[in-house]
Tab-separated table of C-alpha atoms and ligand atoms in Angstrom:
chain	number	residue	atom	x	y	z
A	1	MET	CA	0.000	0.000	0.000
A	2	LYS	CA	2.756	2.329	1.060
A	3	ILE	CA	4.709	1.664	-2.198
A	4	LYS	CA	1.569	2.330	-4.202
A	5	PHE	CA	1.078	5.629	-2.419
A	6	LEU	CA	4.726	6.599	-2.991
A	7	LEU	CA	4.432	5.722	-6.714
A	8	MET	CA	1.268	7.815	-6.976
A	9	LEU	CA	2.934	10.669	-5.103
A	10	THR	CA	5.999	10.502	-7.398
A	11	SER	CA	3.957	10.555	-10.553
A	12	PHE	CA	1.887	13.411	-9.134
A	13	VAL	CA	5.058	15.383	-8.423
A	14	PHE	CA	6.280	14.627	-11.952
A	15	PHE	CA	2.913	15.756	-13.251
A	16	LEU	CA	3.104	19.048	-11.335
A	17	ASN	CA	6.663	19.520	-12.427
A	18	ALA	CA	5.746	18.808	-16.029
A	19	CYS	CA	2.889	21.284	-15.882
A	20	SER	CA	4.947	24.025	-14.288
A	21	LYS	CA	7.884	23.209	-16.598
A	22	ASP	CA	5.597	23.183	-19.655
A	23	GLY	CA	3.863	26.204	-18.187
A	24	ASN	CA	7.201	27.943	-17.597
A	25	GLU	CA	8.540	26.772	-20.967
A	26	ALA	CA	5.345	27.904	-22.722
A	27	ALA	CA	5.387	31.121	-20.743
A	28	ALA	CA	9.012	31.636	-21.650
A	29	ASN	CA	8.108	31.085	-25.306
A	30	LEU	CA	4.737	32.791	-25.403
A	31	GLU	CA	4.144	32.948	-29.155
A	32	THR	CA	3.517	36.158	-31.064
A	33	PRO	CA	-0.126	36.375	-32.183
A	34	VAL	CA	-1.160	36.780	-35.814
A	35	ALA	CA	-3.577	39.662	-36.376
A	36	ASN	CA	-6.233	38.990	-39.029
A	37	ALA	CA	-8.157	41.249	-41.393
A	38	PRO	CA	-10.974	43.133	-39.649
A	39	LYS	CA	-14.662	42.326	-39.866
A	40	GLU	CA	-17.792	44.490	-39.672
A	41	VAL	CA	-16.035	47.678	-40.777
A	42	ASN	CA	-18.412	50.657	-40.418
A	43	ASP	CA	-18.448	54.434	-40.123
A	44	ASN	CA	-17.178	54.471	-36.551
A	45	GLY	CA	-15.348	51.245	-35.973
A	46	PHE	CA	-14.577	47.659	-36.854
A	47	LYS	CA	-14.052	44.223	-35.293
A	48	ALA	CA	-10.340	43.593	-34.810
A	49	LYS	CA	-9.457	39.881	-34.980
A	50	TRP	CA	-6.448	37.694	-34.198
A	51	ASN	CA	-5.438	34.064	-33.765
A	52	TYR	CA	-5.285	32.085	-30.505
A	53	VAL	CA	-1.888	31.743	-28.823
A	54	SER	CA	-1.370	28.695	-26.575
A	55	GLN	CA	-0.699	29.452	-22.886
A	56	SER	CA	-2.124	32.938	-23.318
A	57	LYS	CA	-4.744	34.210	-20.867
A	58	SER	CA	-5.567	37.517	-22.625
A	59	TYR	CA	-4.442	39.865	-25.382
A	60	LEU	CA	-3.314	43.496	-25.392
A	61	LEU	CA	-4.843	45.455	-28.298
A	62	ASP	CA	-3.326	48.675	-29.708
A	63	VAL	CA	-5.206	50.885	-32.174
A	64	SER	CA	-3.625	53.934	-33.803
A	65	THR	CA	-4.047	56.315	-36.733
A	66	THR	CA	-0.364	55.927	-37.592
A	67	GLU	CA	1.408	52.796	-38.735
A	68	ASN	CA	4.188	53.348	-36.186
A	69	PHE	CA	1.718	53.645	-33.276
A	70	ALA	CA	3.233	57.002	-32.266
A	71	ALA	CA	-0.154	57.856	-30.800
A	72	PHE	CA	-2.963	55.567	-29.655
A	73	VAL	CA	-6.710	55.892	-30.124
A	74	PRO	CA	-8.070	56.693	-26.634
A	75	ASN	CA	-8.870	53.516	-24.696
A	76	TYR	CA	-6.930	51.343	-27.132
A	77	ASN	CA	-3.417	51.479	-25.773
A	78	ALA	CA	-2.693	47.889	-24.712
A	79	LYS	CA	-6.376	47.363	-23.990
A	80	GLU	CA	-6.691	43.945	-22.362
A	81	VAL	CA	-9.120	41.615	-24.152
A	82	THR	CA	-9.858	37.985	-23.273
A	83	ASP	CA	-11.494	37.044	-26.615
A	84	LEU	CA	-9.878	36.617	-30.019
A	85	ASN	CA	-11.585	39.767	-31.260
A	86	GLU	CA	-12.667	43.189	-30.090
A	87	VAL	CA	-15.231	45.598	-31.541
A	88	VAL	CA	-13.371	48.896	-31.713
A	89	VAL	CA	-15.773	51.877	-31.492
A	90	GLY	CA	-15.757	55.651	-31.357
A	91	LEU	CA	-13.680	56.109	-34.490
A	92	THR	CA	-13.986	58.647	-37.343
A	93	GLY	CA	-15.505	57.715	-40.699
A	94	GLY	CA	-13.398	57.424	-43.842
A	95	THR	CA	-10.203	57.244	-41.824
A	96	GLN	CA	-7.275	54.823	-41.937
A	97	TYR	CA	-6.481	52.991	-38.661
A	98	TYR	CA	-3.885	50.388	-37.695
A	99	TYR	CA	-4.091	47.677	-35.050
A	100	ARG	CA	-1.828	45.054	-33.490
A	101	VAL	CA	-1.962	42.718	-30.482
A	102	ARG	CA	0.270	40.965	-27.984
A	103	ALA	CA	-0.488	37.756	-26.091
A	104	LYS	CA	-0.310	37.795	-22.280
A	105	ASN	CA	-0.392	35.377	-19.379
A	106	GLU	CA	0.475	35.567	-15.707
A	107	THR	CA	4.200	35.957	-16.291
A	108	GLN	CA	4.778	36.874	-19.908
A	109	ILE	CA	3.817	39.322	-22.647
A	110	SER	CA	4.637	38.298	-26.226
A	111	ASP	CA	6.056	40.409	-29.008
A	112	TYR	CA	3.751	42.524	-31.145
A	113	SER	CA	1.754	40.855	-33.926
A	114	ASN	CA	1.755	42.024	-37.513
A	115	VAL	CA	-0.004	45.342	-38.143
A	116	ILE	CA	-3.399	45.379	-39.841
A	117	SER	CA	-4.559	48.468	-41.672
A	118	VAL	CA	-8.269	49.280	-41.978
A	119	VAL	CA	-10.198	52.241	-43.367
A	120	THR	CA	-13.514	53.012	-41.671
A	121	THR	CA	-16.438	53.607	-44.032
A	122	GLY	CA	-18.458	56.757	-44.574
A	123	SER	CA	-17.006	60.190	-45.051
A	124	SER	CA	-14.785	61.703	-42.472
A	125	GLY	CA	-15.481	65.353	-43.153
A	126	ILE	CA	-11.888	65.850	-42.061
A	127	PRO	CA	-9.567	67.930	-44.274
A	128	GLU	CA	-7.956	65.970	-47.108
A	129	ASP	CA	-4.885	64.098	-45.925
A	130	PRO	CA	-1.634	65.267	-47.605
A	131	THR	CA	-0.453	61.662	-47.672
A	132	PHE	CA	-3.273	60.810	-50.089
A	133	LEU	CA	-1.785	60.526	-53.576
A	134	LYS	CA	-4.308	62.679	-55.432
A	135	VAL	CA	-4.400	65.297	-52.646
A	136	LYS	CA	-0.653	65.885	-52.902
A	137	THR	CA	-0.735	65.665	-56.728
A	138	ASN	CA	-3.582	68.160	-57.008
A	139	LYS	CA	-1.491	70.689	-55.042
A	140	LEU	CA	1.200	70.643	-57.758
A	141	ALA	CA	1.636	73.624	-60.067
A	142	ASN	CA	0.871	71.231	-62.942
A	143	PRO	CA	-1.220	68.394	-61.551
A	144	PHE	CA	-2.134	65.173	-63.334
A	145	PHE	CA	-4.613	62.337	-62.791
A	146	VAL	CA	-3.529	59.597	-60.380
A	147	GLY	CA	-5.137	56.491	-61.808
A	148	MET	CA	-6.073	53.030	-60.575
A	149	ALA	CA	-7.117	49.925	-62.502
A	150	VAL	CA	-10.413	48.658	-61.118
A	151	LYS	CA	-12.931	45.808	-61.352
A	152	ALA	CA	-16.648	46.566	-61.017
A	153	SER	CA	-16.918	44.052	-58.156
A	154	GLN	CA	-14.485	46.107	-56.057
A	155	LEU	CA	-16.583	49.279	-56.187
A	156	THR	CA	-18.770	48.387	-53.206
A	157	GLY	CA	-19.822	51.548	-51.390
A	158	GLY	CA	-17.996	51.927	-48.089
A	159	SER	CA	-15.503	49.100	-48.664
A	160	PRO	CA	-11.821	49.859	-47.882
A	161	TYR	CA	-11.253	49.664	-51.656
A	162	ASP	CA	-13.962	52.288	-52.268
A	163	ILE	CA	-12.679	54.602	-49.509
A	164	ILE	CA	-9.051	54.449	-50.668
A	165	LEU	CA	-10.122	55.010	-54.301
A	166	LYS	CA	-12.110	58.099	-53.360
A	167	ASN	CA	-9.387	59.389	-51.013
A	168	GLU	CA	-6.336	58.808	-53.171
A	169	PHE	CA	-7.222	58.454	-56.858
A	170	SER	CA	-8.534	60.883	-59.459
A	171	SER	CA	-8.804	58.498	-62.419
A	172	ILE	CA	-9.842	54.907	-63.050
A	173	SER	CA	-9.288	52.427	-65.866
A	174	ALA	CA	-11.211	49.173	-66.183
A	175	GLU	CA	-8.709	46.365	-65.776
A	176	TYR	CA	-10.906	44.075	-67.896
A	177	GLU	CA	-14.610	45.018	-68.126
A	178	MET	CA	-14.430	47.730	-70.789
A	179	LYS	CA	-12.727	45.442	-73.302
A	180	MET	CA	-14.408	43.936	-76.347
A	181	ASP	CA	-14.681	40.364	-75.019
A	182	PRO	CA	-16.758	41.140	-71.901
A	183	ILE	CA	-18.886	43.805	-73.668
A	184	SER	CA	-19.583	42.335	-77.106
A	185	THR	CA	-21.467	39.045	-76.707
A	186	ALA	CA	-22.526	38.853	-80.361
A	187	SER	CA	-22.675	41.078	-83.447
A	188	GLY	CA	-24.550	44.219	-82.418
A	189	VAL	CA	-25.233	42.813	-78.923
A	190	TYR	CA	-23.587	44.527	-75.943
A	191	ASN	CA	-23.440	43.740	-72.211
A	192	TRP	CA	-22.954	47.160	-70.615
A	193	THR	CA	-23.583	46.164	-66.991
A	194	ALA	CA	-20.076	45.957	-65.501
A	195	ALA	CA	-18.651	48.715	-67.695
A	196	ASP	CA	-21.582	51.012	-66.823
A	197	LYS	CA	-20.948	50.397	-63.110
A	198	ILE	CA	-17.343	51.509	-63.504
A	199	VAL	CA	-18.176	54.565	-65.608
A	200	THR	CA	-21.048	55.592	-63.313
A	201	TYR	CA	-18.760	55.200	-60.279
A	202	GLY	CA	-16.237	57.569	-61.871
A	203	ASN	CA	-18.817	60.066	-63.080
A	204	SER	CA	-20.673	60.196	-59.753
A	205	ASN	CA	-17.488	60.570	-57.671
A	206	GLY	CA	-15.716	63.170	-59.761
A	207	ILE	CA	-13.155	60.611	-60.872
A	208	ASN	CA	-11.851	60.629	-64.453
A	209	VAL	CA	-12.579	57.511	-66.517
A	210	HIS	CA	-10.037	56.262	-69.036
A	211	GLY	CA	-11.453	53.696	-71.479
A	212	HIS	CA	-9.333	50.588	-71.908
A	213	ALA	CA	-9.419	49.249	-74.640
A	214	LEU	CA	-11.464	49.307	-77.855
A	215	VAL	CA	-9.288	46.965	-79.989
A	216	TRP	CA	-6.841	44.412	-78.533
A	217	HIS	CA	-5.859	41.041	-79.937
A	218	ASN	CA	-6.113	39.488	-76.456
A	219	ALA	CA	-9.704	40.686	-75.968
A	220	VAL	CA	-11.525	39.347	-79.039
A	221	PRO	CA	-14.890	37.722	-78.273
A	222	ALA	CA	-15.400	34.204	-79.622
A	223	TRP	CA	-18.074	35.252	-82.107
A	224	LEU	CA	-15.659	37.672	-83.795
A	225	LYS	CA	-12.767	35.205	-83.732
A	226	ASP	CA	-15.014	32.753	-85.586
A	227	PHE	CA	-16.582	35.389	-87.847
A	228	SER	CA	-17.273	33.711	-91.188
A	229	GLY	CA	-18.091	36.834	-93.218
A	230	THR	CA	-15.774	38.532	-95.686
A	231	ASP	CA	-12.875	40.717	-94.595
A	232	ALA	CA	-14.929	43.786	-95.517
A	233	GLU	CA	-17.801	42.521	-93.351
A	234	PHE	CA	-15.307	41.817	-90.533
A	235	ALA	CA	-14.105	45.420	-90.742
A	236	LEU	CA	-17.719	46.607	-90.592
A	237	GLU	CA	-18.230	44.575	-87.400
A	238	VAL	CA	-15.212	46.305	-85.808
A	239	LYS	CA	-16.458	49.704	-86.975
A	240	LYS	CA	-19.922	48.940	-85.582
A	241	TYR	CA	-18.406	47.937	-82.219
A	242	ILE	CA	-16.193	51.018	-81.904
A	243	THR	CA	-19.048	53.298	-82.927
A	244	ALA	CA	-21.456	51.711	-80.421
A	245	VAL	CA	-19.049	51.872	-77.475
A	246	VAL	CA	-17.716	55.387	-78.091
A	247	THR	CA	-21.284	56.622	-78.565
A	248	HIS	CA	-22.549	54.827	-75.447
A	249	TYR	CA	-19.887	56.493	-73.286
A	250	ALA	CA	-19.719	59.864	-75.056
A	251	GLY	CA	-19.180	62.633	-72.507
A	252	LYS	CA	-18.649	60.057	-69.745
A	253	VAL	CA	-15.281	58.558	-70.708
A	254	LYS	CA	-12.541	61.175	-71.144
A	255	SER	CA	-10.128	59.044	-73.176
A	256	TRP	CA	-9.832	55.687	-74.902
A	257	ASP	CA	-7.022	53.302	-75.713
A	258	VAL	CA	-8.290	52.871	-79.262
A	259	VAL	CA	-5.738	50.185	-80.162
A	260	ASN	CA	-3.615	48.257	-77.663
A	261	GLU	CA	-0.326	46.418	-78.319
A	262	ALA	CA	-0.359	46.386	-82.160
A	263	VAL	CA	3.453	46.179	-82.389
A	264	ASP	CA	5.357	42.948	-81.955
A	265	ASP	CA	8.512	42.659	-79.858
A	266	ASN	CA	10.571	42.374	-83.073
A	267	GLY	CA	9.393	45.821	-84.186
A	268	SER	CA	6.988	44.662	-86.891
A	269	MET	CA	3.200	44.899	-86.848
A	270	ARG	CA	1.862	42.184	-84.534
A	271	ASN	CA	0.287	39.403	-86.563
A	272	THR	CA	-3.233	39.792	-85.158
A	273	LEU	CA	-6.702	38.931	-86.385
A	274	PHE	CA	-7.231	42.630	-87.061
A	275	LEU	CA	-4.122	42.958	-89.220
A	276	ASN	CA	-4.923	39.775	-91.097
A	277	ARG	CA	-8.533	40.653	-91.846
A	278	MET	CA	-8.443	44.450	-92.097
A	279	GLY	CA	-4.965	45.029	-93.525
A	280	PRO	CA	-2.113	47.361	-92.472
A	281	ASN	CA	-4.387	50.430	-92.287
A	282	TYR	CA	-6.527	48.920	-89.533
A	283	ILE	CA	-5.073	51.099	-86.769
A	284	LYS	CA	-5.853	54.288	-88.665
A	285	ASP	CA	-9.334	52.982	-89.505
A	286	CYS	CA	-10.065	52.267	-85.822
A	287	PHE	CA	-8.917	55.723	-84.746
A	288	GLN	CA	-10.987	57.324	-87.520
A	289	TRP	CA	-14.105	55.407	-86.502
A	290	ALA	CA	-13.597	56.403	-82.861
A	291	ARG	CA	-13.093	60.047	-83.806
A	292	ASN	CA	-16.147	60.043	-86.072
A	293	ALA	CA	-18.339	58.468	-83.394
A	294	ALA	CA	-17.187	60.924	-80.730
A	295	ASN	CA	-17.750	63.920	-82.959
A	296	ALA	CA	-21.161	62.632	-84.051
A	297	ALA	CA	-22.095	62.322	-80.353
A	298	GLY	CA	-20.845	65.852	-79.702
A	299	ASP	CA	-17.887	64.584	-77.657
A	300	THR	CA	-15.250	66.699	-79.373
A	301	ASN	CA	-12.959	66.556	-76.327
A	302	LEU	CA	-12.487	62.793	-76.348
A	303	LEU	CA	-8.783	61.916	-76.195
A	304	LEU	CA	-7.651	59.012	-78.384
A	305	PHE	CA	-4.590	57.019	-77.260
A	306	TYR	CA	-2.423	54.271	-78.651
A	307	ASN	CA	-1.207	52.007	-75.804
A	308	ASP	CA	1.722	49.569	-75.680
A	309	TYR	CA	4.411	48.058	-73.424
A	310	ALA	CA	8.212	47.719	-73.158
A	311	THR	CA	9.008	50.458	-75.679
A	312	SER	CA	11.598	51.904	-73.265
A	313	THR	CA	13.746	48.772	-73.409
A	314	ASN	CA	13.061	47.700	-77.006
A	315	MET	CA	14.218	50.245	-79.571
A	316	ALA	CA	12.827	48.325	-82.565
A	317	LYS	CA	9.403	48.372	-80.938
A	318	GLN	CA	9.788	51.990	-79.856
A	319	ASP	CA	10.672	53.060	-83.408
A	320	LYS	CA	7.689	51.222	-84.882
A	321	VAL	CA	5.287	52.726	-82.341
A	322	PHE	CA	6.471	56.216	-83.177
A	323	SER	CA	6.086	55.567	-86.886
A	324	ILE	CA	2.464	54.563	-86.223
A	325	VAL	CA	2.091	57.719	-84.139
A	326	ASP	CA	3.390	59.824	-87.020
A	327	ASP	CA	0.885	58.213	-89.367
A	328	LEU	CA	-1.974	58.899	-86.955
A	329	LYS	CA	-0.809	62.447	-86.299
A	330	ALA	CA	-0.855	63.115	-90.047
A	331	GLY	CA	-4.579	62.432	-89.922
A	332	ASN	CA	-5.068	64.397	-86.671
A	333	LEU	CA	-6.337	61.153	-85.168
A	334	ILE	CA	-4.197	60.674	-82.049
A	335	ASP	CA	-4.038	62.746	-78.875
A	336	GLY	CA	-1.933	60.611	-76.591
A	337	LEU	CA	0.379	57.685	-76.092
A	338	GLY	CA	0.012	55.084	-73.344
A	339	PHE	CA	3.231	53.681	-71.876
A	340	GLN	CA	2.098	50.651	-69.890
A	341	MET	CA	5.265	50.534	-67.727
A	342	HIS	CA	4.975	46.988	-66.373
A	343	ASN	CA	8.433	47.515	-64.930
A	344	LYS	CA	10.878	45.714	-62.693
A	345	TYR	CA	12.878	46.904	-59.699
A	346	LEU	CA	15.999	47.281	-61.860
A	347	THR	CA	14.683	48.046	-65.359
A	348	PRO	CA	13.982	50.076	-67.402
A	349	THR	CA	16.615	52.603	-66.375
A	350	LYS	CA	15.756	56.242	-65.880
A	351	ALA	CA	17.619	57.136	-69.089
A	352	GLN	CA	15.696	54.530	-71.109
A	353	ILE	CA	12.341	55.848	-69.862
A	354	GLU	CA	13.361	59.470	-70.503
A	355	THR	CA	14.414	58.690	-74.104
A	356	ASP	CA	11.106	56.956	-74.733
A	357	ILE	CA	8.685	59.460	-73.236
A	358	ASN	CA	10.627	62.459	-74.552
A	359	ARG	CA	9.906	61.280	-78.098
A	360	ALA	CA	6.211	61.600	-77.249
A	361	VAL	CA	6.785	65.039	-75.721
A	362	ALA	CA	8.487	66.139	-78.931
A	363	LYS	CA	5.395	65.056	-80.875
A	364	GLY	CA	3.092	67.088	-78.617
A	365	LEU	CA	1.258	64.048	-77.284
A	366	LYS	CA	-0.479	63.543	-73.953
A	367	ILE	CA	1.461	60.929	-72.021
A	368	HIS	CA	-0.326	58.281	-69.985
A	369	VAL	CA	1.754	55.983	-67.812
A	370	SER	CA	-1.130	53.615	-68.184
A	371	GLU	CA	-0.424	50.357	-66.285
A	372	LEU	CA	2.395	50.969	-63.810
A	373	ASP	CA	3.487	48.138	-61.559
A	374	ILE	CA	7.003	47.262	-60.421
A	375	GLN	CA	7.936	43.620	-59.989
A	376	VAL	CA	10.522	42.916	-57.285
A	377	ASN	CA	10.839	39.194	-57.933
A	378	PRO	CA	10.919	38.669	-61.704
A	379	SER	CA	13.430	35.830	-61.394
A	380	ASN	CA	11.640	34.175	-58.487
A	381	ASP	CA	14.797	34.402	-56.391
A	382	ILE	CA	13.089	35.568	-53.171
A	383	SER	CA	10.239	33.976	-51.246
A	384	THR	CA	9.539	36.899	-48.913
A	385	PHE	CA	9.389	40.652	-49.584
A	386	THR	CA	12.941	41.517	-48.513
A	387	ASN	CA	13.984	44.947	-47.221
A	388	GLU	CA	16.422	45.285	-50.078
A	389	ARG	CA	13.707	44.762	-52.735
A	390	ARG	CA	11.239	46.912	-50.767
A	391	LEU	CA	13.635	49.866	-50.843
A	392	ALA	CA	14.584	49.272	-54.482
A	393	GLN	CA	10.900	49.262	-55.420
A	394	LYS	CA	10.296	52.440	-53.434
A	395	GLU	CA	13.112	54.191	-55.340
A	396	LYS	CA	11.797	52.932	-58.695
A	397	TYR	CA	8.299	54.241	-58.003
A	398	LYS	CA	9.806	57.539	-56.856
A	399	GLU	CA	11.897	57.727	-60.036
A	400	MET	CA	8.893	57.053	-62.280
A	401	VAL	CA	6.758	59.681	-60.539
A	402	GLN	CA	9.621	62.210	-60.642
A	403	LEU	CA	10.055	61.616	-64.375
A	404	TYR	CA	6.339	61.962	-65.003
A	405	ASN	CA	5.983	65.016	-62.797
A	406	ALA	CA	8.848	66.714	-64.674
A	407	LEU	CA	6.904	66.553	-67.961
A	408	PRO	CA	5.666	69.806	-69.471
A	409	ALA	CA	2.118	70.579	-68.363
A	410	ALA	CA	0.771	70.148	-71.897
A	411	ASN	CA	2.003	66.551	-72.018
A	412	LYS	CA	0.662	65.438	-68.637
A	413	TYR	CA	-2.460	63.321	-68.493
A	414	ALA	CA	-2.450	60.462	-65.966
A	415	LEU	CA	-0.203	58.049	-64.137
A	416	THR	CA	-2.211	54.878	-63.534
A	417	ILE	CA	-1.276	52.017	-61.197
A	418	TRP	CA	-2.338	48.588	-62.419
A	419	GLY	CA	-4.138	47.315	-59.306
A	420	MET	CA	-4.492	48.334	-55.645
A	421	ARG	CA	-3.223	45.554	-53.361
A	422	ASP	CA	-0.280	43.311	-54.160
A	423	ASN	CA	-2.654	40.351	-54.157
A	424	ASP	CA	-4.901	42.082	-56.742
A	425	SER	CA	-2.108	41.973	-59.328
A	426	TRP	CA	-2.492	40.202	-62.701
A	427	ILE	CA	1.160	39.105	-62.643
A	428	PRO	CA	0.888	35.664	-60.990
A	429	TYR	CA	-1.956	34.754	-63.387
A	430	SER	CA	-0.296	35.895	-66.608
A	431	THR	CA	0.338	33.130	-69.110
A	432	GLU	CA	2.664	35.425	-71.068
A	433	LEU	CA	4.844	36.146	-68.025
A	434	ASN	CA	4.579	32.556	-66.839
A	435	HIS	CA	5.768	33.713	-63.429
A	436	THR	CA	3.461	32.482	-60.684
A	437	GLY	CA	5.668	33.687	-57.861
A	438	ASN	CA	4.788	36.627	-55.661
A	439	ASP	CA	6.030	39.997	-56.890
A	440	TRP	CA	4.579	42.515	-54.414
A	441	PRO	CA	4.299	44.967	-57.364
A	442	LEU	CA	1.828	47.589	-56.083
A	443	LEU	CA	1.313	50.347	-53.480
A	444	TYR	CA	-0.799	48.561	-50.849
A	445	ASP	CA	-0.362	45.212	-49.135
A	446	SER	CA	-3.079	42.596	-48.868
A	447	ASN	CA	-4.521	44.427	-45.816
A	448	PHE	CA	-4.783	47.752	-47.708
A	449	ALA	CA	-1.827	49.027	-45.642
A	450	VAL	CA	0.366	51.475	-47.556
A	451	LYS	CA	3.793	50.154	-48.534
A	452	SER	CA	7.116	51.950	-48.961
A	453	SER	CA	6.271	52.095	-52.680
A	454	HIS	CA	3.385	54.429	-51.750
A	455	THR	CA	5.874	56.592	-49.845
A	456	GLY	CA	8.135	56.540	-52.899
A	457	PHE	CA	5.227	57.790	-55.026
A	458	LEU	CA	4.637	60.659	-52.571
A	459	GLU	CA	8.344	61.536	-52.454
A	460	GLY	CA	8.391	61.570	-56.258
A	461	LEU	CA	5.951	64.487	-56.119
A	462	ASP	CA	8.330	66.701	-54.071
B	501	G3I	O1	-14.576	37.938	-64.681
B	501	G3I	C1	-14.386	36.690	-65.346
B	501	G3I	C2	-15.093	35.592	-64.597
B	501	G3I	O2	-16.502	35.833	-64.632
B	501	G3I	C3	-14.765	34.249	-65.236
B	501	G3I	O3	-15.363	33.210	-64.483
B	501	G3I	C4	-13.241	34.085	-65.255
B	501	G3I	C5	-12.825	32.770	-65.858
B	501	G3I	O4	-12.770	32.887	-67.275
B	501	G3I	O5	-12.643	35.143	-66.020
B	501	G3I	C6	-12.898	36.397	-65.416
B	501	G3I	O6	-12.346	37.385	-66.231
B	501	G3I	C7	-10.931	37.504	-66.135
B	501	G3I	C8	-10.650	39.004	-65.945
B	501	G3I	O7	-9.237	39.244	-65.985
B	501	G3I	C9	-11.220	39.540	-64.641
B	501	G3I	O8	-10.507	39.041	-63.571
B	501	G3I	C10	-10.349	37.032	-67.463
B	501	G3I	O9	-10.485	35.617	-67.567
B	501	G3I	C11	-8.883	37.377	-67.508
B	501	G3I	O10	-8.347	37.075	-68.798
B	501	G3I	C12	-8.716	38.889	-67.279
B	501	G3I	O11	-7.316	39.153	-67.250
B	501	G3I	C13	-6.989	40.528	-67.492
B	501	G3I	C14	-6.113	40.561	-68.753
B	501	G3I	O12	-5.640	41.904	-68.997
B	501	G3I	C15	-6.878	40.095	-69.983
B	501	G3I	O13	-7.968	40.968	-70.223
B	501	G3I	C16	-6.190	41.039	-66.296
B	501	G3I	O14	-7.033	41.145	-65.173
B	501	G3I	C17	-5.608	42.412	-66.614
B	501	G3I	O15	-4.731	42.841	-65.562
B	501	G3I	C18	-4.798	42.356	-67.917
B	501	G3I	O16	-4.376	43.668	-68.211
B	501	G3I	C19	-3.585	43.793	-69.425
B	501	G3I	C20	-3.992	45.099	-70.081
B	501	G3I	O17	-5.355	45.045	-70.401
B	501	G3I	C21	-3.121	45.342	-71.320
B	501	G3I	N1	-1.698	45.346	-70.960
B	501	G3I	C22	-1.261	44.106	-70.315
B	501	G3I	C23	-2.090	43.867	-69.062
B	501	G3I	C24	-1.629	42.617	-68.343
B	501	G3I	O18	-1.875	41.491	-69.157
């Protein structure tokens, strides 16, 4: 009996020791929590959320209006919370907040979690924030539109996307929904729904709308690809489409990419369905039809652009684009040139960009940096967004904005970023690029928090 008691006592002591040891060990290594995206965002608050941390008894929540937590929102400086979420209240509408948490138990407090950024809905009524891109740009002696590529589904009133768009951007381009394939479902049949939502959003929020794109070989609807009529009838179908779209949006869309990417990387005309069926004059025909439709609708201010990519690093392509421009200028058919600028953290160089855009300045064209993003991982050699690439990207955005801002006023139009959050980017899904790795190419992270690239943009305006 005695032995049994001693054995029980020993195992009990071991058990206590194990608990305290585990307890002490766990306490010693109290893990850092992971803060999650907020829920229930409204005009005066949101629900902050985070993951469970083993051995924790509570969490300390910080909420601030600055990413560095220099100042705390009253009542949210290490506010102790026992749940895995907290409804934060008493905030201002239309304002950006940041939150983070630490785990806590009797003897330990963990490190800080990641920082989550959130923008409350509604309008703040507070003066425009100088760190908003369009606010700072509009204060320039010669301002220009700050553009964003959008999808109709993102334009939900009061969403963080909607608030940031209204706060920081003065122009929008449809990333996909104003192209021929989503709009033209059959000859003479048009689905305006998504495109109308985008155009109405711009028009009702005082945001410029750039139309992208009337004719592009990668946006041909099936019915036109399979069109069995004659070449002349094919051309009439294209004319009918351009006329219908330009007329539908007359006075609502300020500019159109009439033709996109008609030049091949080898400097010859790209071998597209349009070239094959309409002949080498097809670009001029498309611009003429757009101009005629605009004028017939009374939209004599519509700006017509040609849009392409990689002309800064490919002289054969650059030369061919400018020969097309000359041809269009001869007919008074072109107003502007779109430089897509899907760039990388090392290329194109400043000198290459200057050479390219200065040729457009010399021809008196409006210049649209139309699809700016800056890949930091084109060779897939990093798996996390390193400091070195973060700073290189910041400098490259700053350089691009400085170059654009230095243009003569007459040549400025818009500088458009091709997507809002890094995870909104087209890059991982591009079959052309065939680069599925992460590239962190944009100005906001997946939580809508501004990145150093956003700071680089702002510094480029100084
Ligand atoms: O919305 C439909 C969805 O309903 C459908 O179920 C799904 C599957 O087919 O497709 C969805 O549409 C996709 C669309 O993006 C919206 O996300 C299309 O498949 C997809 O092809 C389209 O990709 C766009 C691409 O152009 C082709 O239009 C990219 O978002 C867009 O970033 C990219 O942008 C181009 C510029 O227009 C021209 N310069 C190059 C640039 C990058 O390729």
